[in-house]
Coordinates of C-alpha atoms and ligand atoms in Angstrom, one line a residue:
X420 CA 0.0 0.0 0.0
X421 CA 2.5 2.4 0.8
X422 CA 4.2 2.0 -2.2
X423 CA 1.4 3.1 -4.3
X424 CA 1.1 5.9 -2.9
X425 CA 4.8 6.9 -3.4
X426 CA 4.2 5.7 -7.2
X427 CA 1.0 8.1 -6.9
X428 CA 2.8 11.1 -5.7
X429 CA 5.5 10.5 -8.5
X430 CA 2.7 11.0 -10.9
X431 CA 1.8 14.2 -9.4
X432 CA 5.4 15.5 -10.1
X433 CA 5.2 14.1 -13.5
X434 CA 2.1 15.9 -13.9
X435 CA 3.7 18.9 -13.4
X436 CA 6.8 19.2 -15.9
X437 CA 4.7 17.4 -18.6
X438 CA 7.6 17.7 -21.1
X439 CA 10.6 16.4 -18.4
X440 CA 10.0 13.0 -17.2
X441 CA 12.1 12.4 -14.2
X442 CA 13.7 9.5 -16.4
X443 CA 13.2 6.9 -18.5
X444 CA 13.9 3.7 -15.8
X445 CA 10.4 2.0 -16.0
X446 CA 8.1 -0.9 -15.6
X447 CA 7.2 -3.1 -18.8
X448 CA 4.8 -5.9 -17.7
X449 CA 6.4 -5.5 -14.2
X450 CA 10.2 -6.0 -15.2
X451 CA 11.7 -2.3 -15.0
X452 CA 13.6 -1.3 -17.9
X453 CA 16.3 1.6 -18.3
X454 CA 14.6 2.6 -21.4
X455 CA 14.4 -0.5 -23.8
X456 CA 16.8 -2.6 -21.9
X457 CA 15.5 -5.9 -19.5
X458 CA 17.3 -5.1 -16.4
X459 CA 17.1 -8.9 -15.4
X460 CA 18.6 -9.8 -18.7
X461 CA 21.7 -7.0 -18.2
X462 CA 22.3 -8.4 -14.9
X463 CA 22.6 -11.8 -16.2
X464 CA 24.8 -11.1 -18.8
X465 CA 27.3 -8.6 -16.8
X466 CA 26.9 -9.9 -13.2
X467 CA 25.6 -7.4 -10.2
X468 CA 26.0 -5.0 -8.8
X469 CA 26.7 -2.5 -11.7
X470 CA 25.2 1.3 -11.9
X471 CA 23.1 1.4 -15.2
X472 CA 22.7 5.1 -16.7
X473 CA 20.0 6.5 -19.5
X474 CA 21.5 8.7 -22.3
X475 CA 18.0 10.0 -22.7
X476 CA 17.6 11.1 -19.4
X477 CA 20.9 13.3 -19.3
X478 CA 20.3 14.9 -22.4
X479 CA 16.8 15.6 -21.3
X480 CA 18.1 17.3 -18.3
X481 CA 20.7 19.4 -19.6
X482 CA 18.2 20.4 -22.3
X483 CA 16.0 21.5 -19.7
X484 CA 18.7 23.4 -17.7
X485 CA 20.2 25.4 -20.5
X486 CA 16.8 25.8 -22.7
X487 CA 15.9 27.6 -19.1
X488 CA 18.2 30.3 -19.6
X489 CA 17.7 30.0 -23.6
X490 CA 18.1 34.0 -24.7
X491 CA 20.4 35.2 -21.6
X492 CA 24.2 34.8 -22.6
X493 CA 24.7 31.7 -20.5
X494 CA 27.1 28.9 -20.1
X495 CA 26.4 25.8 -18.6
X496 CA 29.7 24.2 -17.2
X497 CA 28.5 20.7 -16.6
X498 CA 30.0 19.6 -12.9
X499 CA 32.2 16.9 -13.9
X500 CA 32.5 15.3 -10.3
X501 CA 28.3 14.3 -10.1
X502 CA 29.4 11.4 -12.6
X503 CA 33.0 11.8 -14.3
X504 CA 33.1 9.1 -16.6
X505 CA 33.8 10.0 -19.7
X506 CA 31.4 8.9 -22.0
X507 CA 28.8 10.7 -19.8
X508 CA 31.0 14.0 -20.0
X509 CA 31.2 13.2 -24.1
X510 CA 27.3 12.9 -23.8
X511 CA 27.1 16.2 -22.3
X512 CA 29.6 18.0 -24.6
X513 CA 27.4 17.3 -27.8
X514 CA 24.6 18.6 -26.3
X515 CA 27.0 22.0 -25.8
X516 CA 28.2 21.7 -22.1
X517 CA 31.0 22.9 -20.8
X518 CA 32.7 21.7 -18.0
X519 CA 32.9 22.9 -14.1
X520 CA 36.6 20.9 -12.8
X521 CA 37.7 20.4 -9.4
X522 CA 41.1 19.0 -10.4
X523 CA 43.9 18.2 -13.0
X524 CA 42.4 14.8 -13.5
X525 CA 39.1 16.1 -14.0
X526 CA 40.1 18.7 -16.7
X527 CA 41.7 15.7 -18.8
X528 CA 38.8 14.6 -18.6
X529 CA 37.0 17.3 -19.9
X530 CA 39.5 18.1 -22.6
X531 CA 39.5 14.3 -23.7
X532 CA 35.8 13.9 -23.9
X533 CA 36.2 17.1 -26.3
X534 CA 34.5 19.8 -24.0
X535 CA 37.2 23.2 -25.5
X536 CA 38.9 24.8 -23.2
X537 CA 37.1 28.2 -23.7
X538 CA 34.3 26.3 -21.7
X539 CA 36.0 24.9 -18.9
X540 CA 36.3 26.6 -15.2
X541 CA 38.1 25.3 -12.4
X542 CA 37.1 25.5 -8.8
X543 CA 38.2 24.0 -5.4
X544 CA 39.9 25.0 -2.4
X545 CA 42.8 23.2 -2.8
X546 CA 44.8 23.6 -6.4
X547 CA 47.9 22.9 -6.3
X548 CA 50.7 24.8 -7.8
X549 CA 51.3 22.2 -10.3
X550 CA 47.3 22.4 -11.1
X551 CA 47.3 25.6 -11.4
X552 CA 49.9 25.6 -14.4
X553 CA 48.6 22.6 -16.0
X554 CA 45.3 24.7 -16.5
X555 CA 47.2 27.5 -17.5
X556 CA 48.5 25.8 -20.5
X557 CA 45.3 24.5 -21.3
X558 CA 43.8 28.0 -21.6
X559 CA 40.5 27.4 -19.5
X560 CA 38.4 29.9 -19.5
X561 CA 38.3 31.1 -15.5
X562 CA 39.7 29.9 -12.3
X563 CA 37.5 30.3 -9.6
X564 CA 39.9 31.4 -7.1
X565 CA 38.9 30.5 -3.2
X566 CA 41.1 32.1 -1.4
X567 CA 44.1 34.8 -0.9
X568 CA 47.1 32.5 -0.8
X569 CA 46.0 30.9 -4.3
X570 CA 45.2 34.1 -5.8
X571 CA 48.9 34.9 -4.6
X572 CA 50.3 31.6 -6.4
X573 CA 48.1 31.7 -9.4
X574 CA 49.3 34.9 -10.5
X575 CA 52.7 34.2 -9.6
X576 CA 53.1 31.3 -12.1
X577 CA 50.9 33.6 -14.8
X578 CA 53.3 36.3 -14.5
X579 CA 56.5 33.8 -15.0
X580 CA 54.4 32.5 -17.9
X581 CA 53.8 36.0 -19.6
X582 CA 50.2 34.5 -19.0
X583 CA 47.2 36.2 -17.2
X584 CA 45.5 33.8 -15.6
X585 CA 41.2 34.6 -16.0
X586 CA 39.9 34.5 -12.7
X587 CA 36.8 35.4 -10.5
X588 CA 36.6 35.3 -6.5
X589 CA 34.4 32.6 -5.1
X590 CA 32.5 34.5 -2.7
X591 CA 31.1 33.1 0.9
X592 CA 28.1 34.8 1.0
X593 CA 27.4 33.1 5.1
X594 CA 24.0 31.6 3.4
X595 CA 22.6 28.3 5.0
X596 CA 21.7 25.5 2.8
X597 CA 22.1 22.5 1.6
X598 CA 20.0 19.5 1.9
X599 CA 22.3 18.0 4.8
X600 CA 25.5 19.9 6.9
X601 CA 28.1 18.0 4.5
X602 CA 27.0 19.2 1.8
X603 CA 26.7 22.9 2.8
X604 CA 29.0 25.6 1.4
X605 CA 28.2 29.1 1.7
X606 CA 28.2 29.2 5.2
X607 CA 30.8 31.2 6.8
X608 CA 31.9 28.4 8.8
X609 CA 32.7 26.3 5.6
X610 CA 35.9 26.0 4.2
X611 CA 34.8 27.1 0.5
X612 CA 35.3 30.4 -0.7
X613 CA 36.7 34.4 0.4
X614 CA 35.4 35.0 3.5
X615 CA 32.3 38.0 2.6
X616 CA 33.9 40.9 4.6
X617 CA 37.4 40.2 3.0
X618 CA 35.7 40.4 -0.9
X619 CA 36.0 44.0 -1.7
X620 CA 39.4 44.1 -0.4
X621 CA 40.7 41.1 -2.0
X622 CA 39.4 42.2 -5.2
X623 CA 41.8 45.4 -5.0
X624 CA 44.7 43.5 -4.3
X625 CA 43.7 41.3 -7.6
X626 CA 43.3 44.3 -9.5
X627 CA 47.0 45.6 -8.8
X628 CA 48.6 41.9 -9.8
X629 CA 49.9 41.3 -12.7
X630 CA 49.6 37.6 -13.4
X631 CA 45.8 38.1 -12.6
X632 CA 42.8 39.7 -14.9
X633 CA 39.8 40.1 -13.3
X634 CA 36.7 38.2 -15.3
X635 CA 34.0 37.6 -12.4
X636 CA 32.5 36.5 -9.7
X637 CA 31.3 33.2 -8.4
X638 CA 29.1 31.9 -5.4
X639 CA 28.2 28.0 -4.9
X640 CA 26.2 27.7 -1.5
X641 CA 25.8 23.6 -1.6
X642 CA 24.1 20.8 -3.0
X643 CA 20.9 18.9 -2.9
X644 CA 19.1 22.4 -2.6
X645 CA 15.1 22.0 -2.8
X646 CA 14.5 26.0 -1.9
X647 CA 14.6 29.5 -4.2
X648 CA 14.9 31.4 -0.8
X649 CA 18.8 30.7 -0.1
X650 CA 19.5 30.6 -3.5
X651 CA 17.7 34.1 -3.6
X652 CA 19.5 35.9 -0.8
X653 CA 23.0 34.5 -2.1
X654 CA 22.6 35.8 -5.4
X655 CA 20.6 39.3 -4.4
X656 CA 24.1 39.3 -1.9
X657 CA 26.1 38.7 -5.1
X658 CA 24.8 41.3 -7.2
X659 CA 25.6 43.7 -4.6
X660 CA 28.7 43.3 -4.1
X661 CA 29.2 43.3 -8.1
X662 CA 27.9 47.2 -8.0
X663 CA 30.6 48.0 -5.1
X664 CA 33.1 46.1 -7.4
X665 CA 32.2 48.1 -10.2
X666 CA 32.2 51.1 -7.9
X667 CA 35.8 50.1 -6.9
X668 CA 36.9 50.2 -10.5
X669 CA 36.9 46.3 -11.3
X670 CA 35.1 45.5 -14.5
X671 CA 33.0 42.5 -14.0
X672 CA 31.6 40.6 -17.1
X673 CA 30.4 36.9 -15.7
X674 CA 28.9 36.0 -12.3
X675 CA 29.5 31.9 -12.3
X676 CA 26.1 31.4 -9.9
X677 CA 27.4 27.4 -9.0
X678 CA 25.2 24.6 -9.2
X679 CA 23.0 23.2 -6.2
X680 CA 19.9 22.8 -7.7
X681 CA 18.0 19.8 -5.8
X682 CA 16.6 16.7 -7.6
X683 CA 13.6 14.5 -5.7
X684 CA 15.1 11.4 -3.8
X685 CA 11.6 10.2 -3.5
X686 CA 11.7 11.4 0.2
X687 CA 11.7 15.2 1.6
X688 CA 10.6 18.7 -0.7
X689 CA 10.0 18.9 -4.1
X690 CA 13.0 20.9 -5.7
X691 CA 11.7 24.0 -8.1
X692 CA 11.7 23.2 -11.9
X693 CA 14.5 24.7 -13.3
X694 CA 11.9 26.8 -14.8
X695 CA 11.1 28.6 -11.6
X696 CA 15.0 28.6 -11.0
X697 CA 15.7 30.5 -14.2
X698 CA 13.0 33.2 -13.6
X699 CA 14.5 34.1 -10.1
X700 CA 17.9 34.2 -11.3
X701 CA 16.8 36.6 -14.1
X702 CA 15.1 38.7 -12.2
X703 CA 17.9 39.1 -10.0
X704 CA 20.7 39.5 -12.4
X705 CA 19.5 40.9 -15.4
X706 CA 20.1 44.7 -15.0
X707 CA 23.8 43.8 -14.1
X708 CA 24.2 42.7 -17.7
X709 CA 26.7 39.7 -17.3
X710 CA 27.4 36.6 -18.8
X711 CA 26.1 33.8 -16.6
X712 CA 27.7 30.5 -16.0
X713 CA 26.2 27.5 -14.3
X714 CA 28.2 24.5 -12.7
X715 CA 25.0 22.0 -12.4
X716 CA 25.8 18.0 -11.4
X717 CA 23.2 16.5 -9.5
X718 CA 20.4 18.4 -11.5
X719 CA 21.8 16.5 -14.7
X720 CA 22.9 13.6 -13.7
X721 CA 21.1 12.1 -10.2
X722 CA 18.0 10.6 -12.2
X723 CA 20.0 9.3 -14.8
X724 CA 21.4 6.4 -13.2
X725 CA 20.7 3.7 -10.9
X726 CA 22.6 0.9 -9.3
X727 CA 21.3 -2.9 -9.7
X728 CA 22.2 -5.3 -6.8
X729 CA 21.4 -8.9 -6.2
X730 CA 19.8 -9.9 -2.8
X731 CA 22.9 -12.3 -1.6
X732 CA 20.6 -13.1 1.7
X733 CA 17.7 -12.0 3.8
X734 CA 18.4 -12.3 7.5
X735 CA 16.2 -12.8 10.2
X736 CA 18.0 -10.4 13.0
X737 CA 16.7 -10.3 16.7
X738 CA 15.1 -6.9 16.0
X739 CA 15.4 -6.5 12.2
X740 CA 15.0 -8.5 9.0
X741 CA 18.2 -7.6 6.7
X742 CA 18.2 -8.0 3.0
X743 CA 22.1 -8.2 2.3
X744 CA 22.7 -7.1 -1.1
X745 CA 25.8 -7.2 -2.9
X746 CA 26.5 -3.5 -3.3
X747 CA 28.1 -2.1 -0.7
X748 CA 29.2 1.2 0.9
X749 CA 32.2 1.5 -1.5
X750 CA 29.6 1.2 -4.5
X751 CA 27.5 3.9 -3.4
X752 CA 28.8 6.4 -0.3
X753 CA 25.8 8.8 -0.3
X754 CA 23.5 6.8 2.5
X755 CA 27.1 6.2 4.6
X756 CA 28.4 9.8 4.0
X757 CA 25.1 12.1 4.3
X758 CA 22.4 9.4 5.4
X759 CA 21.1 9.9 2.3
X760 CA 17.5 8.6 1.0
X761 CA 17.1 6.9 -2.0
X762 CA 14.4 5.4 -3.4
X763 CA 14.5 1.2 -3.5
X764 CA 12.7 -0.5 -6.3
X765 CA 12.4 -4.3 -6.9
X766 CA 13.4 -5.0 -10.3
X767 CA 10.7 -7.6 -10.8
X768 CA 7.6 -6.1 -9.6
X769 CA 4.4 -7.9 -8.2
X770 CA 2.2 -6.2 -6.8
X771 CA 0.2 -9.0 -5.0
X772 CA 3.2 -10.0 -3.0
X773 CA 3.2 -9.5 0.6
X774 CA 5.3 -6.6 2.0
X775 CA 7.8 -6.3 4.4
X776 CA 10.0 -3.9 6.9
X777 CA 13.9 -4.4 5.9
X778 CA 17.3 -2.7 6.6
X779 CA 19.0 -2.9 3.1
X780 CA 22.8 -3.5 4.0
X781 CA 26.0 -4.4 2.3
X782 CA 28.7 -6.7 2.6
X783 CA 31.3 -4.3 3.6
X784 CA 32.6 -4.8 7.2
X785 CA 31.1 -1.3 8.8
X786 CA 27.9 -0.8 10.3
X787 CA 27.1 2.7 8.5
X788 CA 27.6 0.0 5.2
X789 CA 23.5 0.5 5.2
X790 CA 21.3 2.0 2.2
X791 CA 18.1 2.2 4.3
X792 CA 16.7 1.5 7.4
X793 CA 13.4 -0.1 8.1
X794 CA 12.2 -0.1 4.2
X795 CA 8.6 -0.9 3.4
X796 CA 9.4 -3.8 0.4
X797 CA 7.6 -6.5 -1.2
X798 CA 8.6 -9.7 0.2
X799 CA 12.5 -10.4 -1.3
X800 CA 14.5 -13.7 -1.6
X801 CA 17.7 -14.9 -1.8
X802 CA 18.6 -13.8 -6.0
X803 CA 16.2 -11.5 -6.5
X804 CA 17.5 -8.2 -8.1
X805 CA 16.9 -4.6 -6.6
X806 CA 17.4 -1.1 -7.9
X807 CA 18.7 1.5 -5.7
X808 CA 17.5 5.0 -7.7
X809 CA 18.6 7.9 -8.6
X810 CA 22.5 7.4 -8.3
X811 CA 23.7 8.8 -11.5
X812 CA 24.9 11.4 -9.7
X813 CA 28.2 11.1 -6.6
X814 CA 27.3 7.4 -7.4
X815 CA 30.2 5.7 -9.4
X816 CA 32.4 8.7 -9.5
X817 CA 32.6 8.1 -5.7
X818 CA 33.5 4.5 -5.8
X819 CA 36.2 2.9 -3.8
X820 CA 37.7 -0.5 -3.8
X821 CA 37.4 -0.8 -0.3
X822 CA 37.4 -4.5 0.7
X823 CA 39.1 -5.2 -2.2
X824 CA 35.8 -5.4 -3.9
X825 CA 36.3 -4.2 -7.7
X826 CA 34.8 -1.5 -9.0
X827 CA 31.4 -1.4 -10.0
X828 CA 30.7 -1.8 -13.7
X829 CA 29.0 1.4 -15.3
X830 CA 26.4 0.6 -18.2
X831 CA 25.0 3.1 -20.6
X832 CA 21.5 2.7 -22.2
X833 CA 20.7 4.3 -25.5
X834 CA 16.9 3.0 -26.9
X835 CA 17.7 -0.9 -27.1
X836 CA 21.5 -0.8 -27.4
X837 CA 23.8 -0.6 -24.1
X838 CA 27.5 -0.2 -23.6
X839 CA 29.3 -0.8 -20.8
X840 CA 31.7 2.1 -20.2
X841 CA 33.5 1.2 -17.2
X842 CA 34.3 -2.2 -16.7
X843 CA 34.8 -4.4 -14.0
X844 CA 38.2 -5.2 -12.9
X845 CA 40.1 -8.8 -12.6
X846 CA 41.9 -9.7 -9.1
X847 CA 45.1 -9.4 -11.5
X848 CA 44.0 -5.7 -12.5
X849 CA 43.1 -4.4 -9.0
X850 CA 46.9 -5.9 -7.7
X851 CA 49.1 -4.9 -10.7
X852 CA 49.2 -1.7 -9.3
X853 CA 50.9 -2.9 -6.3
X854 CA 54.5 -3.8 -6.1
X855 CA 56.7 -5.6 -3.3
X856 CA 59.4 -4.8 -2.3
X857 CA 62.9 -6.2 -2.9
X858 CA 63.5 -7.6 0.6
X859 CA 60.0 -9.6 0.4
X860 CA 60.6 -10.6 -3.0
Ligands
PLP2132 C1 30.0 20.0 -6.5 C2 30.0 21.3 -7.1 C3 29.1 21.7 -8.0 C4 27.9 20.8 -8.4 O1 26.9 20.7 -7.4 P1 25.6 20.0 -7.6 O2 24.9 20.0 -6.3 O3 25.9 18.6 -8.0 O4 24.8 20.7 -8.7 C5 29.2 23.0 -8.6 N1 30.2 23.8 -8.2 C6 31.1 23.5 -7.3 C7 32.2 24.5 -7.0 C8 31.1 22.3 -6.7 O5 32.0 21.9 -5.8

C-alpha cells in the first residue's frame, strides 16, 4: 500500500513538468527497464551490482537546464565530479556543455571527452601549484579562485608565464543550505570560498597583480538544494557586491552562480523546476548585464542512473529482518556519507506480493555500510535483483575499492543498445598496481 502511494505522488510531479519525465527507468509488464533494456537480462549477462545510466535522461536534463536560460548569454559548465566518466562527460559535450573541474584529473577529462577549453572553469579549495599551471596551459576559460594565498600563487606562475590567468573570486556569502550539513557551502563556517567581509578588499589586491585579470564572480552555497529562498539571498548578496566592485573600479563581465539545484530522492521537498530557478535568477541579475555561468551535477545527472544489486541473503536479525545485497558502501557512499534517502525499487515487480520492513545492507565490514533502514518492500528472496535510484549522480564517480571489492561496472543505455563504459576489474587488474618490495621478494 504504501508503495502506491509513493508511485501516486511520482505521478503528481510528472504531472507537473509534462515535457521532463524524471527519467526513462520503468516498468514493462512488471520488469523495470532503463529505457528499452530488461534489467534482469543485463544483470545476467554482466553480473551485479553494476550502476546502469539513461542517455536520454541526461540529455533531457541538460536540455531543460540550458533551454531555461535560452536567450540570456549563458554557459552551462557541466560539474564533472556528479558522474566523471567519460562517455557521460562526451554525452554532455554534444549537447554543448562545458565543464565545471575540481582538479587536473578532471580537466583531462574534460579536454578528452572534447569539451574546449574556452568552456572549462576550475574550482576547489585546494589547487595545487602544479594544477594551477597545467590549466594555464590549457587556456580554461576562469579559475575560480577561493582564497588569498591561491590568488597569490596563481598569479605568480601567470606572470612567470607571460600568461594572465582569468579569474573570479568565489565569494562566501554566510548563506545556509544545503540538503544536509556536509554538503553545505556558503556558510561562513565552511571552508569554500573568500570570506564575505574580506571580498572587496581582495578584489583590490587582484586588480593591482599582474599575473591576474579580473573576469568575475562566483558563489556556490551547496548541494541537494530544494529551496529559491537561499538561493535568492545569495545571489541578491552577489549582485551587490558586483555594484561595489564596479564602484571600486573592477570591471565585472560573468557572475559563475554554482550549481545546487535539488533533484527529488523520492523522500523530503519537491525541488523547483528549473523553470522557476531560471526566472528568479533573471530577475535578479538581469540589469547587471553579465554573462552567466552555471556548474550543475546533480540536477543533470542524479536521475539518470541507478545501481542494480542482487539480494545475496535476507536475514532474520533479533530486532530487524536484513536483506544483504551485494552492493556495498564503497559502490554507493551517499547513505554512509550524508544518510542519504534513495528510493528502492524491486526490479521484478508484483504487486500482489506480501510486503515487508527491511534494513538494506551491504557486505562491507562497517555498520554505516547500510542503504536504508526499516524499508517498506515487497517480500524479497535470496537472488532476487533490486534497484537503488537515482545514483547517477556522486554514485560511481565516488566509488572505492574498499574490501578489495572491484569497481562497479558502469552501463549506458541508449533506446535498445547498451555499452558498458566502465568495466569491472580482474583480481590481476586491482593488484598490478601494487609492487613488493625487494627484501619480500
Ligand atoms: C560539487 C560542485 C558543484 C555541483 O553541485 P551539484 O549540487 O551537483 O549541482 C558545482 N560547483 C562546485 C564548485 C562544486 O563543488
Amino acid at each position: 500500500m504504501v508503495k502506491k502511494r509513493r508511485c501516486a505522488r511520482r505521478k503528481n510531479r510528472l504531472n507537473k513538468t509534462p515535457n521532463s519525465p524524471l527519467h526513462h527507468f520503468t516498468y514493462k509488464n512488471d520488469r523495470l527497464f532503463a529505457e528499452d533494456v530488461d534489467l534482469t537480462a543485463l544483470a545476467d549477462a554482466i553480473g551485479t551490482p553494476f550502476y546502469v545510466y539513461s542517455e536520454a535522461t541526461f540529455r533531457r536534463h541538460f536540455r531543460v537546464f540550458a533551454d531555461a536560460f535560452a536567450g540570456s548569454d549563458a554557459l552551462v559548465a557541466y560539474s564533472v565530479k556528479a558522474n566523471s566518466n567519460i562517455a557521460i562527460v562526451k554525452t554532455l559535450a554534444s549537447e554543448g556543455a562545458g565543464a565545471d573541474v575540481v582538479s587536473a584529473g578532471e580537466l583531462q577529462r574534460a579536454l578528452h571527452a572534447g569539451i574546449g577549453p574556452k568552456k572549462i572553469v576550475f574550482s576547489g579549495v585546494g589547487k595545487t601549484r602544479d594544477e594551477l599551471s597545467f590549466a594555464l596551459d590549457a587556456g580554461i576559460y576562469q579559475f575560480n579562485v577561493e582564497s588569498e594565498p591561491e590568488l597569490v600563487a596563481l598569479g605568480a606562475i601567470a606572470q612567470e608565464k607571460n600568461l594572465s590567468a582569468p579569474i573570479a573570486l568565489r565569494i562566501n556569502p554566510d548563506v545556509a543550505a544545503g540538503g544536509h550539513a556536509n554538503i553545505s557551502t556558503g556558510k561562513s563556517e565552511d571552508k569554500f570560498g573568500v570570506p564575505w567581509a574580506r571580498a572587496r578588499a581582495l578584489y583590490a589586491k587582484a586588480r593591482a597583480m599582474q599575473g591576474i585579470d579580473i573576469k568575475g564572480v562566483d558563489v556556490h552555497i551547496g548541494s541537494q538544494i530544494d529551496d529559491l529562498d537561499p538561493f535568492e539571498t545569495a545571489f541578491k548578496k552577489v549582485a551587490g557586491l558586483i555594484a561595489d566592485l564596479r564602484a571600486d573600479g573592477c570591471a565585472i563581465e560573468r557572475l559563475d552562480l554554482g550549481g545546487g539545484l535539488g533533484i527529488p530522492y523520492g523522500e523530503g521537498a519537491t525541488p523547483p523546476h528549473p523553470d522557476a530557478y531560471a526566472q528568479m535568477i533573471k530577475r535578479v541579475t538581469s540589469p547587471l548585464g553579465v554573462q552567466l555561468i552555471f556548474e550543475p551535477g546533480r540536477m543533470i545527472a542524479g536521475n539518470a542512473g541507478i545501481l542494480v544489486s542482487r539480494v545475496i541473503y535476507v536475514k532474520a536479525g533479533e530486532e530487524r529482518r536484513f536483506l544483504i545485497i551485494d552492493a556495498g558502501m564503497n559502490d554507493l557512499m551517499r547513505p554512509a556519507l550524508y544518510d542519504a534517502y534513495h528510493d528502492i525499487w524491486p526490479v521484478q515487480k508484483n504487486d500482489n506480493a506480501d510486503t515487508e520492513t527491511y534494513d538494506i545492507v551491504g557486505p562491507v565490514c562497517e555498520s554505516t555500510d547500510r542503504f536504508a533502514k526499516t524499508r517498506r518492500l515487497q517480500k524479497m528472496q535470496s537472488g532476487d535483483l533490486i534497484a537503488i535510484m537515482s545514483t547517477g549522480a556522486y554514485g560511481a564517480s565516488q566509488t572505492s575499492q574498499y574490501n578489495t571489492r572491484p569497481l562497479i561496472p558502469e552501463v549506458l543505455v541508449n533506446g535498445d543498445q547498451y555499452a558498458v563504459i566502465r568495466k569491472r576489474p580482474t583480481f590481476d587488474e586491482i593488484i598490478e598496481k601494487e609492487n613488493l618490495p625487494d627484501w619480500l621478494v
